[in-house]
PDB file of C-alpha atoms in Angstrom:
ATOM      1  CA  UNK A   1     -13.883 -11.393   1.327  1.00  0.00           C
ATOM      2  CA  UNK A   2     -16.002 -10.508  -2.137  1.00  0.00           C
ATOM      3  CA  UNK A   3     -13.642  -9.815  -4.922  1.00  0.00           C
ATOM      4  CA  UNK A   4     -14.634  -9.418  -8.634  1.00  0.00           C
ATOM      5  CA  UNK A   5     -12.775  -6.912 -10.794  1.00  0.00           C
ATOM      6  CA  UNK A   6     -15.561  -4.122 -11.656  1.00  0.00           C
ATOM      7  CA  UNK A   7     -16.891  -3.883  -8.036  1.00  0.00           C
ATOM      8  CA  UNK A   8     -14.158  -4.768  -5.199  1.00  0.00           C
ATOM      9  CA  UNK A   9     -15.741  -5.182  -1.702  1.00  0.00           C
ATOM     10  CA  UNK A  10     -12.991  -6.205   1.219  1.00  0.00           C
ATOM     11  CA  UNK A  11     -14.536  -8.034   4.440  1.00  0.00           C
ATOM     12  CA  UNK A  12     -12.683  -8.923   6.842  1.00  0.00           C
ATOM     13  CA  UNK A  13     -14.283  -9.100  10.304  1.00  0.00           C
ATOM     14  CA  UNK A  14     -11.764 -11.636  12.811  1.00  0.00           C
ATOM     15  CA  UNK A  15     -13.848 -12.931  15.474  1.00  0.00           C
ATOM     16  CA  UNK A  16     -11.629 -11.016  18.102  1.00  0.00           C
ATOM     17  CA  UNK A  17     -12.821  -8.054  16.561  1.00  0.00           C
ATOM     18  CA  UNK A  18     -16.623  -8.975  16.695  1.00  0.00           C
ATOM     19  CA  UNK A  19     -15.824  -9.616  20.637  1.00  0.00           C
ATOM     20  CA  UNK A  20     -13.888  -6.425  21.199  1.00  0.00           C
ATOM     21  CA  UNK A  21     -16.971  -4.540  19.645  1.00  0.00           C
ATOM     22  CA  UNK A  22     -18.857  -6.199  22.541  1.00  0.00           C
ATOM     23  CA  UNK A  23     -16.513  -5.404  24.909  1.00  0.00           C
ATOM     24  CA  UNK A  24     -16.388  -1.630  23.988  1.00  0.00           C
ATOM     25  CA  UNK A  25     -20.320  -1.618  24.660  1.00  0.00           C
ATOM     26  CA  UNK A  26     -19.689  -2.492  27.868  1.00  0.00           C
ATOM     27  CA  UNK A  27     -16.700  -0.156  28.714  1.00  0.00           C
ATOM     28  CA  UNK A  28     -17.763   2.744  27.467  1.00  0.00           C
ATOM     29  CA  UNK A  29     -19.882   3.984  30.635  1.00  0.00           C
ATOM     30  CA  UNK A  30     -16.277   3.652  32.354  1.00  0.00           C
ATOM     31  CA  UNK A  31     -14.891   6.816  30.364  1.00  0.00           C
ATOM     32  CA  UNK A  32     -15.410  10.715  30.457  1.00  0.00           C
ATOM     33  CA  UNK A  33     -14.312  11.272  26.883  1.00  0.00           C
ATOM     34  CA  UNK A  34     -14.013   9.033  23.469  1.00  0.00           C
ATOM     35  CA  UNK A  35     -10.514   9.262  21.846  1.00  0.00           C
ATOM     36  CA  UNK A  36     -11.324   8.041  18.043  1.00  0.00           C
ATOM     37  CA  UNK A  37      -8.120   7.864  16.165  1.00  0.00           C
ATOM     38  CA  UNK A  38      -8.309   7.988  12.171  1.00  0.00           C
ATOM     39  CA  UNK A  39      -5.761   7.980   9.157  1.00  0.00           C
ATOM     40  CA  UNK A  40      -5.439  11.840   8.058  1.00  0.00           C
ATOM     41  CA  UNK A  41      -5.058  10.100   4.748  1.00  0.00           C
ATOM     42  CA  UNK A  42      -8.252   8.968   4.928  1.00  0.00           C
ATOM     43  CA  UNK A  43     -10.224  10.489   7.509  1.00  0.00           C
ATOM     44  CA  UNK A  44     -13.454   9.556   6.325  1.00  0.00           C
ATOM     45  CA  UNK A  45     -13.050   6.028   5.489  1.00  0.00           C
ATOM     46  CA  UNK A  46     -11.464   5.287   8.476  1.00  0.00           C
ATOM     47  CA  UNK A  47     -13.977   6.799  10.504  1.00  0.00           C
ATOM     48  CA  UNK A  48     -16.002   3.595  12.097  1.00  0.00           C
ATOM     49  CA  UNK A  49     -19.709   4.378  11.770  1.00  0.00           C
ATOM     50  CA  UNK A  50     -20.464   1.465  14.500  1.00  0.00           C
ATOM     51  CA  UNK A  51     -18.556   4.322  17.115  1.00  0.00           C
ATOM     52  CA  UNK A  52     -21.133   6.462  17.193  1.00  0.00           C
ATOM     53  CA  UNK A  53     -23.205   4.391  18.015  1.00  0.00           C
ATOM     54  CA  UNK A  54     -21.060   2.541  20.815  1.00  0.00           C
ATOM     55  CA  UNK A  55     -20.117   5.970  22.552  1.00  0.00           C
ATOM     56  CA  UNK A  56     -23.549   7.534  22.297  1.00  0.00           C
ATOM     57  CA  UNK A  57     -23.555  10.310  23.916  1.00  0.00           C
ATOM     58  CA  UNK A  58     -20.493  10.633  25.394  1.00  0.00           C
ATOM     59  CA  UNK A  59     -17.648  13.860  24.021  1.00  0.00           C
ATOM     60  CA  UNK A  60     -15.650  12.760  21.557  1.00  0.00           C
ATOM     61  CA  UNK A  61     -11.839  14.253  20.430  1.00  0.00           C
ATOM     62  CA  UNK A  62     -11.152  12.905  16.390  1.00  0.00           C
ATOM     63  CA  UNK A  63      -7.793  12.706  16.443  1.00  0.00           C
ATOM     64  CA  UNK A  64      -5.898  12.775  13.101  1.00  0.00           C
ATOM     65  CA  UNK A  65      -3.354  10.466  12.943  1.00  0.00           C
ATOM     66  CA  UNK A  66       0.025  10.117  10.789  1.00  0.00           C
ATOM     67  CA  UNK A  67      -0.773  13.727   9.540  1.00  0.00           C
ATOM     68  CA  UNK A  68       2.547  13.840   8.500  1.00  0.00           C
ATOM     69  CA  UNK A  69       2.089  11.625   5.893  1.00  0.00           C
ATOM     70  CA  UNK A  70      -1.023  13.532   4.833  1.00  0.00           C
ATOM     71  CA  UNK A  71      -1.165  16.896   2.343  1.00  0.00           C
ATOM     72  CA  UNK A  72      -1.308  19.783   5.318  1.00  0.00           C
ATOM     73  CA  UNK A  73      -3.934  21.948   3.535  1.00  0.00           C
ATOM     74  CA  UNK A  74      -6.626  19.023   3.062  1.00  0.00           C
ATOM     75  CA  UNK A  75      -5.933  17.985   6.955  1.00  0.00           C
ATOM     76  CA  UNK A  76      -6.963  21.309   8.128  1.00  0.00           C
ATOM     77  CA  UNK A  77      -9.870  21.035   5.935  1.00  0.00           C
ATOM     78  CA  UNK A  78     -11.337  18.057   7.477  1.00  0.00           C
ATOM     79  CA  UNK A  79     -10.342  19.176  10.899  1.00  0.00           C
ATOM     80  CA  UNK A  80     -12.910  22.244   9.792  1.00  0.00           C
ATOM     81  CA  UNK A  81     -14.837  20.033   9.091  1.00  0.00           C
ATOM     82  CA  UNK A  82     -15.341  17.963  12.212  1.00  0.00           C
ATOM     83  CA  UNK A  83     -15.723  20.617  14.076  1.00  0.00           C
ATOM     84  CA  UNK A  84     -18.390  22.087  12.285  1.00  0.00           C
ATOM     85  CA  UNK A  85     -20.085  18.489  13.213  1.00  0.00           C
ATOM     86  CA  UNK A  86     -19.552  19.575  16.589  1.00  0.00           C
ATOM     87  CA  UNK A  87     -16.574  17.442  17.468  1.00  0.00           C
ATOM     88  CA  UNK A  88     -12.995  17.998  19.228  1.00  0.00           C
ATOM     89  CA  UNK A  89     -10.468  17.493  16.354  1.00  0.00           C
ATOM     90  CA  UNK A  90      -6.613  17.898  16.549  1.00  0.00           C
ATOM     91  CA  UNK A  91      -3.730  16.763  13.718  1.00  0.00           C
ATOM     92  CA  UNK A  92      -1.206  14.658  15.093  1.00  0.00           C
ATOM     93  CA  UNK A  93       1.816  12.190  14.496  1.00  0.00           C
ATOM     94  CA  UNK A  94       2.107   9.693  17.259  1.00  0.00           C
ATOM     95  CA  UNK A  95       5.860   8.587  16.015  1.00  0.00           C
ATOM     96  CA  UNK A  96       7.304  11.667  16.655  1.00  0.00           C
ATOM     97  CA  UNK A  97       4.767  13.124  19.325  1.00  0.00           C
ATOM     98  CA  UNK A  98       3.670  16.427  17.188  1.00  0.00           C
ATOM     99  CA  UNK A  99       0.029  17.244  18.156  1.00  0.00           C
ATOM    100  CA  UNK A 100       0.054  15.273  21.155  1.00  0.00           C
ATOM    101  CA  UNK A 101       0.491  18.218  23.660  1.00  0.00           C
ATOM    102  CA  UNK A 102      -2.745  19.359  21.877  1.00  0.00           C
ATOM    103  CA  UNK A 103      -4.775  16.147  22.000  1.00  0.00           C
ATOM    104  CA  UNK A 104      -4.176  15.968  25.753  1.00  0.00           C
ATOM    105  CA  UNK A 105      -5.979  19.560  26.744  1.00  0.00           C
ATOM    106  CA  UNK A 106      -8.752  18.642  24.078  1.00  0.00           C
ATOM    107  CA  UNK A 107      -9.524  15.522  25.659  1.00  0.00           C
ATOM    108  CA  UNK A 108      -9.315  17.331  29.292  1.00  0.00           C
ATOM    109  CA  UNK A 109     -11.754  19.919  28.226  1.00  0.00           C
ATOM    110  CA  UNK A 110     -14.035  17.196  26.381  1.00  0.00           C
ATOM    111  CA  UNK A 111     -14.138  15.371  30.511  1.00  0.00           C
ATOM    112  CA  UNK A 112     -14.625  18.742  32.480  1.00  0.00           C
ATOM    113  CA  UNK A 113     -18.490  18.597  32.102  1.00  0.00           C
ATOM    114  CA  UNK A 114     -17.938  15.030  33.702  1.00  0.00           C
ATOM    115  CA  UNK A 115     -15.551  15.645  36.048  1.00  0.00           C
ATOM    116  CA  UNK A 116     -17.145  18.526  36.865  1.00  0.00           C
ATOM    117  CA  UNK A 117     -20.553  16.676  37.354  1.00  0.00           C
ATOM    118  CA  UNK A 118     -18.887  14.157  39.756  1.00  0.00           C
ATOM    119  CA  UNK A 119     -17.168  16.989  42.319  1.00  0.00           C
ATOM    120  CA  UNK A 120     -20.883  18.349  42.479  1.00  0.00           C
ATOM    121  CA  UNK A 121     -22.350  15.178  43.697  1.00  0.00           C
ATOM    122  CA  UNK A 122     -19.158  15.429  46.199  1.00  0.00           C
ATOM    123  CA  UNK A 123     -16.506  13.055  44.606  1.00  0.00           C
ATOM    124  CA  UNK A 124     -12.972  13.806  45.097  1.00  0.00           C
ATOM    125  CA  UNK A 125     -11.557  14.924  41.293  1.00  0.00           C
ATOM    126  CA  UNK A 126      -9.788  11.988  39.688  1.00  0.00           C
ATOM    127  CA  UNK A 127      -7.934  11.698  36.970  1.00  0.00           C
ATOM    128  CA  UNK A 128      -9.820  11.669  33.518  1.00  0.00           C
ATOM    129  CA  UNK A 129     -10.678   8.678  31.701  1.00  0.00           C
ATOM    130  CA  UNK A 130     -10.741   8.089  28.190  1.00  0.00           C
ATOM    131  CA  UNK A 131     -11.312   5.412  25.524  1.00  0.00           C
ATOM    132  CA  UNK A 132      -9.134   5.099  22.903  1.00  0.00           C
ATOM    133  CA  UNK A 133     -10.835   3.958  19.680  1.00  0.00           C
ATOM    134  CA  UNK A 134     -10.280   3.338  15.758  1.00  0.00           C
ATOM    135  CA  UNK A 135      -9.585   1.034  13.228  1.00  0.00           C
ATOM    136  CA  UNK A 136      -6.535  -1.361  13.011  1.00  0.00           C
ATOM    137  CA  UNK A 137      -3.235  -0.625  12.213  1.00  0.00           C
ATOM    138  CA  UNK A 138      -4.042   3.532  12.609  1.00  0.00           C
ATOM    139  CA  UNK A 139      -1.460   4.096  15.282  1.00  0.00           C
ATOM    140  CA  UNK A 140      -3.857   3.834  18.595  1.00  0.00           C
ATOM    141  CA  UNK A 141      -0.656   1.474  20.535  1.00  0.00           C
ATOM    142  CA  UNK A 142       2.295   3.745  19.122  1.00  0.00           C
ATOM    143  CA  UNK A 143      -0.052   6.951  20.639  1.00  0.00           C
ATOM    144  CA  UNK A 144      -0.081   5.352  24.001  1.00  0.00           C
ATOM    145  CA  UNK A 145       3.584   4.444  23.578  1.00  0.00           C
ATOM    146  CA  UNK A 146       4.770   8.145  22.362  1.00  0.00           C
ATOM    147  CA  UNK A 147       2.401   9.550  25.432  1.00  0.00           C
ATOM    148  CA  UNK A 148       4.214   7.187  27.992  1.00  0.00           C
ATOM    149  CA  UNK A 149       7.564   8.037  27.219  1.00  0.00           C
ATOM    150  CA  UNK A 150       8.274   4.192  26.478  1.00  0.00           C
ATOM    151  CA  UNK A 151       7.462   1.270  24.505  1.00  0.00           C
ATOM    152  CA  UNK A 152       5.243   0.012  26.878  1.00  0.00           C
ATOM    153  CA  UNK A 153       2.270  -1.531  24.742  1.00  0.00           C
ATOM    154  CA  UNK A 154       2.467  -4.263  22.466  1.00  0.00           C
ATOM    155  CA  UNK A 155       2.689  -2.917  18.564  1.00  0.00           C
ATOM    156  CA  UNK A 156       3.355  -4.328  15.711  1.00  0.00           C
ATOM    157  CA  UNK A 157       2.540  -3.161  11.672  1.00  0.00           C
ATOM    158  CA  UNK A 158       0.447  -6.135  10.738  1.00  0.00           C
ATOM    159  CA  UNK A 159      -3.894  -4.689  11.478  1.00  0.00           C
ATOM    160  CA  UNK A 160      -5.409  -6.800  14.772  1.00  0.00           C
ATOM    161  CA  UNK A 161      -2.009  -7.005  17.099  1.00  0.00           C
ATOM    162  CA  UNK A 162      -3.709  -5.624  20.045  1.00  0.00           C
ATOM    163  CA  UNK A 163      -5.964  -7.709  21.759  1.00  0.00           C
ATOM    164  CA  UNK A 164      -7.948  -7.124  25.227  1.00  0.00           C
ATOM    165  CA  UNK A 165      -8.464  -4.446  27.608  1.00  0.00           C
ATOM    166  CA  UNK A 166      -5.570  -2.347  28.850  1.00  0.00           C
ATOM    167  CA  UNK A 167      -5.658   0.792  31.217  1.00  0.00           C
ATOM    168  CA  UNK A 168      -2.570   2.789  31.216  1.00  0.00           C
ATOM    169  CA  UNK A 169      -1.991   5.637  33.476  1.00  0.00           C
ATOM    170  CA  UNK A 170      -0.343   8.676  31.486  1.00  0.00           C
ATOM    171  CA  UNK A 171      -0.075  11.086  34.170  1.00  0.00           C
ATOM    172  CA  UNK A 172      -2.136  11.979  37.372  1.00  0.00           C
ATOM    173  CA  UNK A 173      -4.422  13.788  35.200  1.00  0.00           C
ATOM    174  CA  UNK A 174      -5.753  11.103  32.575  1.00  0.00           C
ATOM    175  CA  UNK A 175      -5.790   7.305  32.037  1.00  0.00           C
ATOM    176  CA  UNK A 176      -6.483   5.479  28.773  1.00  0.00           C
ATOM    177  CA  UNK A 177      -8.746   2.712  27.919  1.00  0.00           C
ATOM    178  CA  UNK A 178      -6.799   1.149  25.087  1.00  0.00           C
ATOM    179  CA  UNK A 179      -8.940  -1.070  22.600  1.00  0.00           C
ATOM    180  CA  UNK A 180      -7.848  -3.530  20.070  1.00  0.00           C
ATOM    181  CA  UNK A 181      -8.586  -1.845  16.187  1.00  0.00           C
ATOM    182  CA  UNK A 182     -12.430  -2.737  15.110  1.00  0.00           C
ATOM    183  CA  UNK A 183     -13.472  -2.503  11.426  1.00  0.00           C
ATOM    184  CA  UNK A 184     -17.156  -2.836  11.083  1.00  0.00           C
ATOM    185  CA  UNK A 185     -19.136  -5.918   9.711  1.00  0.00           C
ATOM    186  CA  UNK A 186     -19.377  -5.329   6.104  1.00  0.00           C
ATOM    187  CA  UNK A 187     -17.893  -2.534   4.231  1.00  0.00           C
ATOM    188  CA  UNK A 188     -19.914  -1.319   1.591  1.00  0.00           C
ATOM    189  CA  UNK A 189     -18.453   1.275  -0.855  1.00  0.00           C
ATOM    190  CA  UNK A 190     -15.990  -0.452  -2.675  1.00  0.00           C
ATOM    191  CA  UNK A 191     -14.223   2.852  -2.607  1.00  0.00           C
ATOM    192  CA  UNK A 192     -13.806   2.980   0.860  1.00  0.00           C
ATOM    193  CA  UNK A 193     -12.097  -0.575   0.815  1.00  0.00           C
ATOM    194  CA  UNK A 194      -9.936   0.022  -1.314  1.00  0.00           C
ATOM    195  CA  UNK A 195      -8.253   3.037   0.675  1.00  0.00           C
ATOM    196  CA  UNK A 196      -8.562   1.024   3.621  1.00  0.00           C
ATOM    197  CA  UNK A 197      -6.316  -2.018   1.752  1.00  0.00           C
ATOM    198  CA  UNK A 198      -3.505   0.729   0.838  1.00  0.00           C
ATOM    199  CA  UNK A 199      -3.420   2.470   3.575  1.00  0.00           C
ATOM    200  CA  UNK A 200      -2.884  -0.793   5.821  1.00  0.00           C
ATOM    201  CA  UNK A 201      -6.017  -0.909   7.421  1.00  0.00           C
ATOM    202  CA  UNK A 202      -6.909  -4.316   6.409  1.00  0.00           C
ATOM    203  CA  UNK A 203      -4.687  -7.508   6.658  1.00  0.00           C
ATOM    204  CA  UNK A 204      -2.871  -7.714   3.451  1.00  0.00           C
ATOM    205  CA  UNK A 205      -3.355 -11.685   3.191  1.00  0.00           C
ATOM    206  CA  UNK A 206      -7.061 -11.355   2.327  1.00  0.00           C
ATOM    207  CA  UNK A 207      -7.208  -9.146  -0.749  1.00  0.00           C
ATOM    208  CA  UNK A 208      -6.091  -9.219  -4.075  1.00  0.00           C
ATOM    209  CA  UNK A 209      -3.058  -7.220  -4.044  1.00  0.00           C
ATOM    210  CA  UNK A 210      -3.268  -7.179  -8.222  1.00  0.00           C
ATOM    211  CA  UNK A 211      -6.648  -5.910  -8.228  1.00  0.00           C
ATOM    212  CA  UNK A 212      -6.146  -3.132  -5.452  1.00  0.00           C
ATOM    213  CA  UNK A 213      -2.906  -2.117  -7.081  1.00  0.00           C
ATOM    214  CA  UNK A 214      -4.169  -1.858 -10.582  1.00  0.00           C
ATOM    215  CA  UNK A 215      -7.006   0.942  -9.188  1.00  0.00           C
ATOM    216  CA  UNK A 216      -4.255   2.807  -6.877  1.00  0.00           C
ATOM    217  CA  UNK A 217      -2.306   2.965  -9.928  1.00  0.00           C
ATOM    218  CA  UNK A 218      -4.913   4.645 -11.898  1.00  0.00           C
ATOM    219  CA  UNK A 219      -5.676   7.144  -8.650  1.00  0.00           C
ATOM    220  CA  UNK A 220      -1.956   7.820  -9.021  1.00  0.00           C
ATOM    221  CA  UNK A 221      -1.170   8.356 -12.286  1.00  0.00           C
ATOM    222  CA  UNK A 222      -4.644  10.575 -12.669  1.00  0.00           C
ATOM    223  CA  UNK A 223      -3.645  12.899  -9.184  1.00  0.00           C
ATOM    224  CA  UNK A 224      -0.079  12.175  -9.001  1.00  0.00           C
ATOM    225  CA  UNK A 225       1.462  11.568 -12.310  1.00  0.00           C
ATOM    226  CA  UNK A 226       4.378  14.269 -11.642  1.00  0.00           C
ATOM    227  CA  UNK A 227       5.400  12.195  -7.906  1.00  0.00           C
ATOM    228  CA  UNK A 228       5.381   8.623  -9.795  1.00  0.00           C
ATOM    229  CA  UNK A 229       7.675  10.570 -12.504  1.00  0.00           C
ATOM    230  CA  UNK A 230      10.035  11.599  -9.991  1.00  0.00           C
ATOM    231  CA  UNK A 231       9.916   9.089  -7.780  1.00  0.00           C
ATOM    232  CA  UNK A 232      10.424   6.583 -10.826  1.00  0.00           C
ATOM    233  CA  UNK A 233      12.419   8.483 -13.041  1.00  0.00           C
ATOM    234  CA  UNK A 234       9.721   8.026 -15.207  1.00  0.00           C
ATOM    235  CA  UNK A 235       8.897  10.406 -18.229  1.00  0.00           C
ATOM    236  CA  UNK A 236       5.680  12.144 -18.666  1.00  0.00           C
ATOM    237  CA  UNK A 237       2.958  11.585 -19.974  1.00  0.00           C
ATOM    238  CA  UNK A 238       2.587   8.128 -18.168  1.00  0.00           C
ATOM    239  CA  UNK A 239       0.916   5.180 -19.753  1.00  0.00           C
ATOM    240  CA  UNK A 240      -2.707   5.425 -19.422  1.00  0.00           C
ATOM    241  CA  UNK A 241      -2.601   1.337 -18.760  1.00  0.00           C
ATOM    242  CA  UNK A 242      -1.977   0.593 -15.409  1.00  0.00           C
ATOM    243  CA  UNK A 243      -0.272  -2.762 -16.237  1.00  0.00           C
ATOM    244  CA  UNK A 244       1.556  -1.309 -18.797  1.00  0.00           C
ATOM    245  CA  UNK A 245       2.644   1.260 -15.787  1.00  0.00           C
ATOM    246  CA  UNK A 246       3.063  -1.378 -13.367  1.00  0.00           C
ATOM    247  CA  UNK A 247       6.072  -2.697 -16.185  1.00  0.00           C
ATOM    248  CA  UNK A 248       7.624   0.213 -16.188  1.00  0.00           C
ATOM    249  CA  UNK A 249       8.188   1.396 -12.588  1.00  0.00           C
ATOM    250  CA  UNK A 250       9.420  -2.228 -12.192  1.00  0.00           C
ATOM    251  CA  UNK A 251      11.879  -2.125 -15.133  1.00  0.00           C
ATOM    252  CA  UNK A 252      13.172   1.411 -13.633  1.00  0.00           C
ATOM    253  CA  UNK A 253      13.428  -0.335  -9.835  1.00  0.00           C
ATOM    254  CA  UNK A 254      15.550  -3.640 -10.983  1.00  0.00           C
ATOM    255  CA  UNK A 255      12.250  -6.024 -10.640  1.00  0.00           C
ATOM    256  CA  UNK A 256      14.173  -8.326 -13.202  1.00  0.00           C
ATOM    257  CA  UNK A 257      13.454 -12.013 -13.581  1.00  0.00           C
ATOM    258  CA  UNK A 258      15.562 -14.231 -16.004  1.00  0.00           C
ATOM    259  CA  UNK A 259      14.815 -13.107 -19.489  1.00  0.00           C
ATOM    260  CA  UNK A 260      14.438  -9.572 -18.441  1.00  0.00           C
ATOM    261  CA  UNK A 261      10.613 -10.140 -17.366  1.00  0.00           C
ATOM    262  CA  UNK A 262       9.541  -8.186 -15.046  1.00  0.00           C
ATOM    263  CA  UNK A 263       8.800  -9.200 -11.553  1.00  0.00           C
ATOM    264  CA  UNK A 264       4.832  -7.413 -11.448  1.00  0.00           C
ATOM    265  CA  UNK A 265       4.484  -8.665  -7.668  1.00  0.00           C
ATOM    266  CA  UNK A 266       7.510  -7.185  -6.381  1.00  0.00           C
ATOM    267  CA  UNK A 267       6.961  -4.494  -8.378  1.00  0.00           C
ATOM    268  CA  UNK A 268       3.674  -3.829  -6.662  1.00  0.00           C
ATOM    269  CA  UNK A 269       5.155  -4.293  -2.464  1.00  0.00           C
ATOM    270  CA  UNK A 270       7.295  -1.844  -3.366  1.00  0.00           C
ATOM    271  CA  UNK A 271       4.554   0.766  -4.430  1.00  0.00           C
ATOM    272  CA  UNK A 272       2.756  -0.287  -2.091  1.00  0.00           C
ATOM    273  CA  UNK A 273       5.460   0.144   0.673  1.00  0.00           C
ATOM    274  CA  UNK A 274       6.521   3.523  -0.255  1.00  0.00           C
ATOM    275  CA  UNK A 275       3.582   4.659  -0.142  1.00  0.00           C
ATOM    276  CA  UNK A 276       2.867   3.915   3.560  1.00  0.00           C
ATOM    277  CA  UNK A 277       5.940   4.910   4.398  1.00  0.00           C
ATOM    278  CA  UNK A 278       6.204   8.163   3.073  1.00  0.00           C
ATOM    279  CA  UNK A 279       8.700   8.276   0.562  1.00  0.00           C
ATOM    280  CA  UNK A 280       6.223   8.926  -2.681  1.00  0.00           C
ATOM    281  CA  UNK A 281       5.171  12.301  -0.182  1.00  0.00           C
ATOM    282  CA  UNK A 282       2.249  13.669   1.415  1.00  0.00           C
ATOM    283  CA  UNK A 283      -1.001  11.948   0.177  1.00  0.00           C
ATOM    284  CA  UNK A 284      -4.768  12.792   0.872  1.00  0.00           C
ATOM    285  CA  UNK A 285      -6.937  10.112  -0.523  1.00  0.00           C
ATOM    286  CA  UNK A 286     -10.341  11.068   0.981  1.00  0.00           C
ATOM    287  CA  UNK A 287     -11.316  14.832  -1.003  1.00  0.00           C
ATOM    288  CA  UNK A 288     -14.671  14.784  -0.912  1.00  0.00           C
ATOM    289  CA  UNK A 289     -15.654  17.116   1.980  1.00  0.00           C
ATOM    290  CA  UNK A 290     -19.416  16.136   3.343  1.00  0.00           C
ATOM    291  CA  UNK A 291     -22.398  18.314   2.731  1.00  0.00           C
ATOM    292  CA  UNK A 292     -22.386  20.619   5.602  1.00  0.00           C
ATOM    293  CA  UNK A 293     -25.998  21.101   7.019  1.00  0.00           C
TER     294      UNK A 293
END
């Protein structure tokens, strides 16, 4: 990890990860159709570039996960916006299954050139394969899980749980490929890892929670500033110092040590927390659309 406080850049590239990459090389020619999973809060930063180039030229279906926890009119934006790449895209929330019904018939049409390709040469039709692909902690096992029916693959909230190669059979019609989440070597735009720390992307034991904090604070009291009010019971306008912000949310949530000092750490896992789960609202981080060509 690189850390200095004007230009944050987050690394973190496990050695499973490096070997999963490798393994996704080598898989790839197994599959019809590319399932790449991102954040709808963040649909461009937690696009992968490396996938391109793993899949090359086999369909792809974006799939927009937790769109629930994303603002509705920006997710139909970038939706519009893959698709003008020439890509499959479809809004979904794997916890509760919305979208899914959708995903599935994109991802069938996305095989039917293959499938199609195969009965010609005088294969019997099989069931379509697909890869499932993204970045850690963006929902890939809970997709599987909500499309089985059951808890059947491992999950868990910390990035980097799943590990190996896993086929699971959702109906006659289609198997998955799952793959263990893959960020790429060395993120460059400082921007783009700091969404990735908030959002949960990255392991939250190799940045500096202060740092990150003290920017999402500033993204949130410059966009937001009515949600941390409510939310916080906070009155408007809100201090332009983030610290000074930080002090105050923490006051109003009971982040008391002795003394009356506030608890800034605590302060900040709870921000942090809500956030991810939902309970400051809908959030869009990435709104900066792409030059269309």
């Amino acid at each position: 990890m690189e850390n200095s406080k004007d230009n944050m850049r987050i690394n973190w590239f496990p050695g499973h990860m490096a070997k999963a990459q490798r393994m996704m090389r080598e898989h790839v020619k197994l599959v019809d159709v590319v399932i790449e999973l991102v954040d709808a809060r963040i649909p461009l930063s937690s696009a992968n570039p490396v996938i391109a180039d793993i899949i090359e030229n086999k369909p792809r279906v974006v799939a927009l996960n937790k769109a629930d926890l994303a603002e509705t009119a920006w997710t139909e934006r970038w939706i519009e916006t893959f698709r003008s790449q020439g890509l499959q895209a479809v809004a979904i929330d794997s916890m509760t299954g919305k979208g899914t019904k959708a995903l599935i018939s994109k991802v069938e049409q996305g095989a039917s050139a293959a499938i199609a390709k195969l009965v010609a040469k005088g294969v019997r039709p099989r069931a379509v394969r697909a890869m499932i692909l993204g970045i850690p902690n963006v929902g890939k096992s809970s997709l599987i899980n909500r499309l089985l029916g059951s808890a059947t693959v491992r999950t868990a909230d910390k990035p980097g749980v799943t590990r190996g190669k896993q086929w699971i059979k959702v109906s006659n019609n289609l198997e998955l490929l799952d793959t263990p989440g893959v960020l790429w070597p060395k993120i460059e735009d400082p921007s783009v890892a700091l969404r990735l720390a908030i959002t949960g992307a990255i392991n939250d034991e190799v940045y500096d929670l202060e740092q990150v904090m003290a920017k999402f604070l500033t993204m949130l009291r410059e966009d937001y500033s009515e949600r941390l009010s409510e939310r916080y019971k906070l009155t408007l306008p809100l201090p332009e110092d983030s610290e000074e912000l930080l002090r105050l949310i923490g006051s109003k949530r009971g982040c008391l040590r002795s003394g009356g000092v506030v608890d800034c750490d605590k302060a900040r896992k709870i921000i942090l927390n809500e956030f991810r789960g939902g309970k400051l609202g809908q959030f869009t981080l990435d709104r900066q659309l792409p030059d269309r060509e």
